[in-house]
C-alpha cells in the first residue's frame, strides 16, 4: 500500500501584534493522545537531533498548553472541512493570528502541519524527517505546545509568552 503524506512547517519569531478575536468553528473530532504526542516530542528534545544537516543540542521539555491545542484543533478542523492544506486559512489568517484568537498571548510561535498520518508516532516521525518541522520541534525558543488532528489533517502549534 502506498501512503502519501504532505508536510509544511513555519517558524516565526515575532513581536506581539494587536488583539483580535474570531469565533471558533465549534466542531470537534476525536482527540489525539496528548500524553503520547508530548512524550514523543520531549524524548527527541531531551537527546538532541539532526534536522537535515543542522544539529540541535538537547532542549528543555515542552509543556502542553490548552490554548495552543485550541488553535491546532481549529486549524485542523478548518483544513478538514474546507479541503485545503496550508498555513494560511481561507480567510488569509496566519498561525500567529489563530493562536492569538485562541487566547494565547505569544511572544514567539511556530506551526507544523501534516496530512495523511495515522497516529501521533507517524506524524512526529514525519515532521522529524523535514528540517523545518524538526527545527520547530527542537527550537529552544518554544516552551509550550498543543496539537490536534481532524480527518487526516494534523496541526502542531508551539509558543512562548
mmCIF file of C-alpha atoms in Angstrom, residues 26-140:
data_model
loop_
_atom_site.group_PDB
_atom_site.id
_atom_site.type_symbol
_atom_site.label_atom_id
_atom_site.label_comp_id
_atom_site.label_asym_id
_atom_site.label_seq_id
_atom_site.Cartn_x
_atom_site.Cartn_y
_atom_site.Cartn_z
ATOM 1 C CA UNK A 26 -17.449 24.765 17.188
ATOM 2 C CA UNK A 27 -16.645 21.417 15.581
ATOM 3 C CA UNK A 28 -14.703 18.767 17.407
ATOM 4 C CA UNK A 29 -13.179 15.498 16.299
ATOM 5 C CA UNK A 30 -11.696 12.646 18.322
ATOM 6 C CA UNK A 31 -8.805 13.965 20.364
ATOM 7 C CA UNK A 32 -5.255 12.895 19.838
ATOM 8 C CA UNK A 33 -3.374 11.284 22.697
ATOM 9 C CA UNK A 34 -1.766 14.374 24.252
ATOM 10 C CA UNK A 35 0.429 12.305 26.547
ATOM 11 C CA UNK A 36 1.881 10.323 23.651
ATOM 12 C CA UNK A 37 2.385 13.419 21.468
ATOM 13 C CA UNK A 38 4.138 15.352 24.235
ATOM 14 C CA UNK A 39 6.315 12.366 25.185
ATOM 15 C CA UNK A 40 7.403 11.780 21.578
ATOM 16 C CA UNK A 41 8.395 15.432 21.182
ATOM 17 C CA UNK A 42 10.114 15.703 24.557
ATOM 18 C CA UNK A 43 12.041 12.437 24.046
ATOM 19 C CA UNK A 44 13.605 13.944 20.909
ATOM 20 C CA UNK A 45 14.254 17.292 22.615
ATOM 21 C CA UNK A 46 15.931 15.522 25.535
ATOM 22 C CA UNK A 47 18.542 13.775 23.402
ATOM 23 C CA UNK A 48 19.103 16.362 20.651
ATOM 24 C CA UNK A 49 18.529 15.814 16.964
ATOM 25 C CA UNK A 50 19.902 16.321 13.470
ATOM 26 C CA UNK A 51 17.387 18.307 11.449
ATOM 27 C CA UNK A 52 18.634 17.917 7.921
ATOM 28 C CA UNK A 53 22.264 18.983 8.055
ATOM 29 C CA UNK A 54 21.851 21.081 11.224
ATOM 30 C CA UNK A 55 22.358 19.609 14.684
ATOM 31 C CA UNK A 56 20.154 20.837 17.526
ATOM 32 C CA UNK A 57 21.535 20.196 21.005
ATOM 33 C CA UNK A 58 19.174 18.919 23.708
ATOM 34 C CA UNK A 59 16.388 21.314 24.597
ATOM 35 C CA UNK A 60 14.234 21.683 27.713
ATOM 36 C CA UNK A 61 10.934 19.788 27.671
ATOM 37 C CA UNK A 62 7.789 21.456 26.401
ATOM 38 C CA UNK A 63 4.575 21.574 28.403
ATOM 39 C CA UNK A 64 1.095 21.113 26.969
ATOM 40 C CA UNK A 65 -0.979 24.263 26.569
ATOM 41 C CA UNK A 66 -4.746 24.074 26.041
ATOM 42 C CA UNK A 67 -4.871 27.387 24.155
ATOM 43 C CA UNK A 68 -2.249 26.165 21.689
ATOM 44 C CA UNK A 69 -4.260 22.951 21.393
ATOM 45 C CA UNK A 70 -7.391 25.000 20.607
ATOM 46 C CA UNK A 71 -5.554 26.842 17.828
ATOM 47 C CA UNK A 72 -4.413 23.473 16.445
ATOM 48 C CA UNK A 73 -7.925 21.998 16.704
ATOM 49 C CA UNK A 74 -9.455 24.982 14.929
ATOM 50 C CA UNK A 75 -6.923 24.848 12.080
ATOM 51 C CA UNK A 76 -7.114 21.075 11.599
ATOM 52 C CA UNK A 77 -10.934 21.256 11.616
ATOM 53 C CA UNK A 78 -10.895 24.100 9.089
ATOM 54 C CA UNK A 79 -8.497 22.307 6.728
ATOM 55 C CA UNK A 80 -10.589 19.130 7.003
ATOM 56 C CA UNK A 81 -13.935 20.867 6.449
ATOM 57 C CA UNK A 82 -12.747 23.055 3.597
ATOM 58 C CA UNK A 83 -10.394 20.507 1.991
ATOM 59 C CA UNK A 84 -7.189 22.540 1.808
ATOM 60 C CA UNK A 85 -3.682 22.195 3.181
ATOM 61 C CA UNK A 86 -1.897 25.408 4.109
ATOM 62 C CA UNK A 87 -0.563 27.513 6.957
ATOM 63 C CA UNK A 88 -2.841 30.315 5.748
ATOM 64 C CA UNK A 89 -6.511 29.648 6.334
ATOM 65 C CA UNK A 90 -9.180 30.517 3.766
ATOM 66 C CA UNK A 91 -9.502 33.997 5.317
ATOM 67 C CA UNK A 92 -5.765 34.577 4.933
ATOM 68 C CA UNK A 93 -5.035 34.262 8.661
ATOM 69 C CA UNK A 94 -1.619 33.037 9.758
ATOM 70 C CA UNK A 95 -0.845 30.716 12.645
ATOM 71 C CA UNK A 96 0.024 33.737 14.789
ATOM 72 C CA UNK A 97 -3.469 35.170 14.429
ATOM 73 C CA UNK A 98 -5.136 31.802 15.067
ATOM 74 C CA UNK A 99 -3.015 31.263 18.167
ATOM 75 C CA UNK A 100 -3.842 34.783 19.399
ATOM 76 C CA UNK A 101 -7.557 34.158 18.701
ATOM 77 C CA UNK A 102 -7.347 31.027 20.868
ATOM 78 C CA UNK A 103 -6.277 33.250 23.785
ATOM 79 C CA UNK A 104 -2.521 32.613 23.744
ATOM 80 C CA UNK A 105 -0.594 35.885 24.021
ATOM 81 C CA UNK A 106 2.590 34.767 22.320
ATOM 82 C CA UNK A 107 5.994 36.355 22.029
ATOM 83 C CA UNK A 108 7.130 33.547 19.687
ATOM 84 C CA UNK A 109 5.129 30.925 17.832
ATOM 85 C CA UNK A 110 5.550 28.158 15.290
ATOM 86 C CA UNK A 111 3.332 25.700 13.488
ATOM 87 C CA UNK A 112 3.750 22.311 11.844
ATOM 88 C CA UNK A 113 1.044 20.810 9.672
ATOM 89 C CA UNK A 114 0.830 17.386 8.074
ATOM 90 C CA UNK A 115 -1.620 15.262 6.163
ATOM 91 C CA UNK A 116 -2.000 11.530 5.824
ATOM 92 C CA UNK A 117 -0.518 10.145 9.029
ATOM 93 C CA UNK A 118 -2.414 7.541 11.044
ATOM 94 C CA UNK A 119 -1.230 8.343 14.566
ATOM 95 C CA UNK A 120 0.953 10.553 16.753
ATOM 96 C CA UNK A 121 4.071 8.415 16.267
ATOM 97 C CA UNK A 122 3.819 8.550 12.476
ATOM 98 C CA UNK A 123 3.114 12.308 12.436
ATOM 99 C CA UNK A 124 6.084 13.123 14.688
ATOM 100 C CA UNK A 125 8.350 10.787 12.692
ATOM 101 C CA UNK A 126 7.292 12.573 9.500
ATOM 102 C CA UNK A 127 7.929 16.009 10.997
ATOM 103 C CA UNK A 128 11.370 14.894 12.197
ATOM 104 C CA UNK A 129 12.323 13.928 8.621
ATOM 105 C CA UNK A 130 11.650 17.509 7.475
ATOM 106 C CA UNK A 131 14.315 20.054 8.502
ATOM 107 C CA UNK A 132 11.790 22.872 9.049
ATOM 108 C CA UNK A 133 9.400 20.782 11.117
ATOM 109 C CA UNK A 134 12.246 19.229 13.051
ATOM 110 C CA UNK A 135 13.619 22.715 13.737
ATOM 111 C CA UNK A 136 10.282 23.741 15.236
ATOM 112 C CA UNK A 137 10.245 20.655 17.450
ATOM 113 C CA UNK A 138 13.812 21.330 18.609
ATOM 114 C CA UNK A 139 13.652 25.121 18.964
ATOM 115 C CA UNK A 140 14.654 26.275 22.435
#
